[in-house]
């Protein structure tokens, strides 16, 4: 059973679809994955498996990775996915102007052995290189180089759909890639759907109303309050996924008073995690977070959880008192005087409520005076990233989404040297952390490698660079099958559009296009 | 001949004033955008991809590393030549982005203006039923329409007409070139929201003017002649009362463009308002400058047209204009 159209509403659209030049957030990924696929991907157990590639094999120390491509795979423009194309692609990805160049900094050379085999030669051992490849979309380098502007509007990848039209600010119509390479287990050519229309509806209420009104079949959201409301609507099925990301914040160790560990730990301890999750609408939906990774991740660490102190007013008060009474306190104020902290956050209604709740919690003991700064997104990010040459940021505490779905090796730059490095938001360098990242690169045993990352994130919690509240719920709300008859065949909706094993990945924004196939 | 020369001189003065206003708007917009907190380069590459090299390259490409007067001069020189620049973020000429968005907002505005004409019969009925229940409702209605924030009204309309009554789409836009009927269906709700404030203002102004005109001697004479109130309103009160409404209408076009920012965002409509909001968030400086220049141009032109129209409709102002 094939055919049909799906209309999916997402919260935002990117400036373009070129992985080389256009940043892509979660909403964008849900769309972009319809056009692009990685060479390798994770299986359900979290192990790297070949995808567009047929196989990938490291040498003994992980400094060389030989990748064999599947025969017969083509880009959506008909050009063959060859070893030379992959070599050209990675040359482009490492070149000037590439947003992903920093992720491929360890890649020295890509050698073409035969039409379907390439070898990635690294500057040194990196057993996580295949993990890095899961984040790199495969696209036609020739098309991208020929006309970057056109490519950004109408990308050429190997995914199951191609862009038919893109009306900026309104919708993108994707149609079936007739030369798509994958088939179902029963031998049916994928994707099943004829097309997907992605509509960009930034307003949460309007997006939910569009679903209720039947204007769209599926909506995407990252807002817990919307997840809750969608679940209360009759006829709407909500599939949610909690990955490693969490709502929380970052402390600036380059600014007093958050340069002092006691202040960072004290402020974190004064937070009431359950109450703040509730303020965000996530009670009963969003799992409390303690670290970069969720409990389901192989990198989750009990030591990190033990190091993380939150919802403990007594200890928080004690840490802050120690700082306040310290004659050598870093903010230069007189001993005994309250700590003054500025808290930056975005002008989103639920985040504003959260900011006010945090202000109340921090001020409850009389030890802290909090000034709230509501900044629009670009200003907020710039305050955290900072500017050339030190990139120390101008903030003290900022609300921030912590954690990521990617392999932990991809976040090494977040902990590397601060000068000239905009990616180290907290601005402290811990040599142990860096040495463990390097050790993890050389470690071939997966469990031991995971152990290094667990140590890293236990140290991160010990140094209290971040505070974590609840894991971010990424969700899709969809009209239940009964309401989709005539729009999307009910049987396909149940069995194919929403096969249970793919639901979680869909909800994670990791494969909407694939799943709809 | 003398009158024609005078009119030409008046028009030239207005055009010169228009150019001065546009220049002032462009300078203020340019400076305000540069004063905004936030680094366009960081917005473009994203915090997760930010490296010193990436940021430096983007700043270089955007010429942000040059002095402000040089940046402004280069942009202005482009505008004079009809080139609004290239959106770095969207990889497209600003003029083409505006060209795609303008017809959408233009259509919404025209429909909203047409809807706003309902103010005339409402105000007339309000005058005829003055003191009665309907008259009181019409008296209060403009205040209600003006008091409801645009985004609240938009959501109320969506929930009522899309979710509850299932009559119209909740969001989205079908272009006129794709389907006339679908285009109208997607336009009705947003245009209604856009028109609501306008209807409130116009009804209020018209109602006040008509009430005032109704006190004039010539109306009393008409009554004494035995004309019905309906005829008196249509033939004697409405026309003189429309003049202030025309001025208000000119000003309201600007208000509607501002309202389009909210309406187009809530209804997910690819018009000028949404382009402006997204460009501000993305720190797409050239697009913001282009859109603001356009909006200012429309606003100033509309008000100039209103002045001219006013002169045509009311000979008294024409005489004042000629001598003044």
Tab-separated table of N, CA, C and O in Angstrom, chain A residues 19-62:
chain	number	residue	atom	x	y	z
A	19	UNK	N	23.979	21.775	4.179
A	19	UNK	CA	24.662	21.422	5.430
A	19	UNK	C	26.004	22.131	5.578
A	19	UNK	O	26.531	22.258	6.679
A	20	UNK	N	26.531	22.569	4.459
A	20	UNK	CA	27.836	23.221	4.477
A	20	UNK	C	27.757	24.614	5.105
A	20	UNK	O	28.661	25.029	5.830
A	21	UNK	N	26.675	25.306	4.833
A	21	UNK	CA	26.624	26.720	5.209
A	21	UNK	C	25.437	27.112	6.079
A	21	UNK	O	25.454	28.184	6.672
A	22	UNK	N	24.409	26.276	6.132
A	22	UNK	CA	23.191	26.688	6.831
A	22	UNK	C	23.041	25.944	8.157
A	22	UNK	O	22.902	24.718	8.156
A	23	UNK	N	23.040	26.671	9.289
A	23	UNK	CA	22.832	25.993	10.579
A	23	UNK	C	21.462	25.312	10.596
A	23	UNK	O	20.527	25.772	9.937
A	24	UNK	N	21.370	24.252	11.362
A	24	UNK	CA	20.131	23.469	11.352
A	24	UNK	C	19.787	23.041	12.770
A	24	UNK	O	20.542	22.293	13.399
A	25	UNK	N	18.669	23.544	13.273
A	25	UNK	CA	18.257	23.141	14.614
A	25	UNK	C	17.371	21.894	14.529
A	25	UNK	O	17.259	21.265	13.482
A	26	UNK	N	16.711	21.584	15.638
A	26	UNK	CA	15.955	20.326	15.671
A	26	UNK	C	14.785	20.324	14.687
A	26	UNK	O	14.536	19.331	14.001
A	27	UNK	N	14.064	21.447	14.625
A	27	UNK	CA	12.935	21.524	13.692
A	27	UNK	C	13.433	21.384	12.262
A	27	UNK	O	12.833	20.698	11.436
A	28	UNK	N	14.554	22.019	12.002
A	28	UNK	CA	15.153	21.942	10.666
A	28	UNK	C	15.570	20.505	10.365
A	28	UNK	O	15.364	20.009	9.259
A	29	UNK	N	16.133	19.820	11.361
A	29	UNK	CA	16.590	18.439	11.136
A	29	UNK	C	15.435	17.540	10.736
A	29	UNK	O	15.588	16.645	9.901
A	30	UNK	N	14.279	17.770	11.357
A	30	UNK	CA	13.121	16.935	11.046
A	30	UNK	C	12.766	17.027	9.567
A	30	UNK	O	12.294	16.071	8.970
A	31	UNK	N	13.036	18.187	8.987
A	31	UNK	CA	12.765	18.376	7.564
A	31	UNK	C	13.957	17.903	6.735
A	31	UNK	O	13.817	17.156	5.763
A	32	UNK	N	15.137	18.298	7.169
A	32	UNK	CA	16.340	18.044	6.371
A	32	UNK	C	16.616	16.557	6.207
A	32	UNK	O	17.191	16.132	5.202
A	33	UNK	N	16.206	15.773	7.197
A	33	UNK	CA	16.450	14.336	7.108
A	33	UNK	C	15.638	13.673	6.010
A	33	UNK	O	15.838	12.498	5.713
A	34	UNK	N	14.716	14.416	5.433
A	34	UNK	CA	13.987	13.869	4.287
A	34	UNK	C	14.860	13.894	3.029
A	34	UNK	O	14.605	13.164	2.082
A	35	UNK	N	15.890	14.742	3.047
A	35	UNK	CA	16.714	14.902	1.848
A	35	UNK	C	18.119	14.306	1.996
A	35	UNK	O	18.770	14.008	1.011
A	36	UNK	N	18.562	14.247	3.226
A	36	UNK	CA	19.941	13.811	3.451
A	36	UNK	C	19.996	12.584	4.351
A	36	UNK	O	19.146	12.409	5.235
A	37	UNK	N	21.032	11.819	4.166
A	37	UNK	CA	21.278	10.660	5.022
A	37	UNK	C	22.768	10.621	5.356
A	37	UNK	O	23.585	11.158	4.612
A	38	UNK	N	23.107	9.975	6.449
A	38	UNK	CA	24.525	9.860	6.775
A	38	UNK	C	25.143	8.601	6.157
A	38	UNK	O	24.418	7.687	5.745
A	39	UNK	N	26.444	8.570	6.120
A	39	UNK	CA	27.126	7.359	5.640
A	39	UNK	C	26.876	6.207	6.600
A	39	UNK	O	26.709	5.059	6.199
A	40	UNK	N	26.905	6.522	7.883
A	40	UNK	CA	26.647	5.508	8.919
A	40	UNK	C	25.650	6.092	9.912
A	40	UNK	O	25.515	7.307	10.024
A	41	UNK	N	24.951	5.215	10.617
A	41	UNK	CA	23.935	5.680	11.556
A	41	UNK	C	23.969	4.765	12.780
A	41	UNK	O	24.656	3.735	12.778
A	42	UNK	N	23.230	5.119	13.784
A	42	UNK	CA	23.144	4.263	14.967
A	42	UNK	C	22.014	3.253	14.809
A	42	UNK	O	20.966	3.576	14.250
A	43	UNK	N	22.230	2.058	15.338
A	43	UNK	CA	21.111	1.124	15.390
A	43	UNK	C	20.357	1.341	16.700
A	43	UNK	O	20.698	2.235	17.491
A	44	UNK	N	19.322	0.541	16.907
A	44	UNK	CA	18.479	0.749	18.090
A	44	UNK	C	19.269	0.619	19.383
A	44	UNK	O	18.921	1.219	20.403
A	45	UNK	N	20.365	-0.163	19.337
A	45	UNK	CA	21.168	-0.350	20.540
A	45	UNK	C	22.253	0.692	20.715
A	45	UNK	O	23.052	0.612	21.663
A	46	UNK	N	22.318	1.633	19.805
A	46	UNK	CA	23.308	2.704	19.936
A	46	UNK	C	24.642	2.389	19.284
A	46	UNK	O	25.583	3.169	19.398
A	47	UNK	N	24.720	1.259	18.559
A	47	UNK	CA	25.975	0.927	17.875
A	47	UNK	C	25.953	1.518	16.466
A	47	UNK	O	24.892	1.632	15.847
A	48	UNK	N	27.131	1.877	15.986
A	48	UNK	CA	27.221	2.441	14.642
A	48	UNK	C	27.016	1.333	13.616
A	48	UNK	O	27.600	0.262	13.714
A	49	UNK	N	26.151	1.620	12.639
A	49	UNK	CA	25.904	0.636	11.576
A	49	UNK	C	26.008	1.349	10.231
A	49	UNK	O	25.764	2.567	10.139
A	50	UNK	N	26.353	0.631	9.194
A	50	UNK	CA	26.434	1.276	7.867
A	50	UNK	C	25.059	1.745	7.421
A	50	UNK	O	24.045	1.148	7.790
A	51	UNK	N	25.033	2.803	6.638
A	51	UNK	CA	23.743	3.274	6.112
A	51	UNK	C	23.884	3.495	4.609
A	51	UNK	O	23.668	2.560	3.854
A	52	UNK	N	24.277	4.686	4.182
A	52	UNK	CA	24.564	4.851	2.758
A	52	UNK	C	25.797	4.021	2.409
A	52	UNK	O	25.927	3.487	1.313
A	53	UNK	N	26.703	3.933	3.364
A	53	UNK	CA	27.858	3.049	3.192
A	53	UNK	C	27.428	1.605	3.424
A	53	UNK	O	26.443	1.337	4.111
A	54	UNK	N	28.172	0.701	2.825
A	54	UNK	CA	27.877	-0.721	3.031
A	54	UNK	C	28.634	-1.248	4.234
A	54	UNK	O	28.165	-2.121	4.961
A	55	UNK	N	29.821	-0.702	4.442
A	55	UNK	CA	30.607	-1.129	5.605
A	55	UNK	C	31.603	-0.032	5.967
A	55	UNK	O	31.940	0.819	5.141
A	56	UNK	N	32.037	-0.067	7.206
A	56	UNK	CA	33.096	0.839	7.646
A	56	UNK	C	33.980	0.075	8.622
A	56	UNK	O	33.484	-0.566	9.544
A	57	UNK	N	35.270	0.130	8.383
A	57	UNK	CA	36.202	-0.677	9.179
A	57	UNK	C	37.402	0.170	9.592
A	57	UNK	O	38.062	0.764	8.729
A	58	UNK	N	37.678	0.220	10.878
A	58	UNK	CA	38.866	0.966	11.307
A	58	UNK	C	40.112	0.086	11.250
A	58	UNK	O	40.003	-1.151	11.251
A	59	UNK	N	41.275	0.712	11.209
A	59	UNK	CA	42.489	-0.083	11.396
A	59	UNK	C	42.658	-0.329	12.900
A	59	UNK	O	41.773	0.006	13.703
A	60	UNK	N	43.778	-0.873	13.285
A	60	UNK	CA	43.922	-1.341	14.666
A	60	UNK	C	43.802	-0.216	15.695
A	60	UNK	O	43.158	-0.379	16.745
A	61	UNK	N	44.394	0.927	15.416
A	61	UNK	CA	44.355	1.999	16.423
A	61	UNK	C	43.296	3.071	16.132
A	61	UNK	O	43.210	4.067	16.848
A	62	UNK	N	42.526	2.893	15.099
A	62	UNK	CA	41.457	3.850	14.799
A	62	UNK	C	41.950	5.111	14.113
A	62	UNK	O	41.236	6.117	14.094
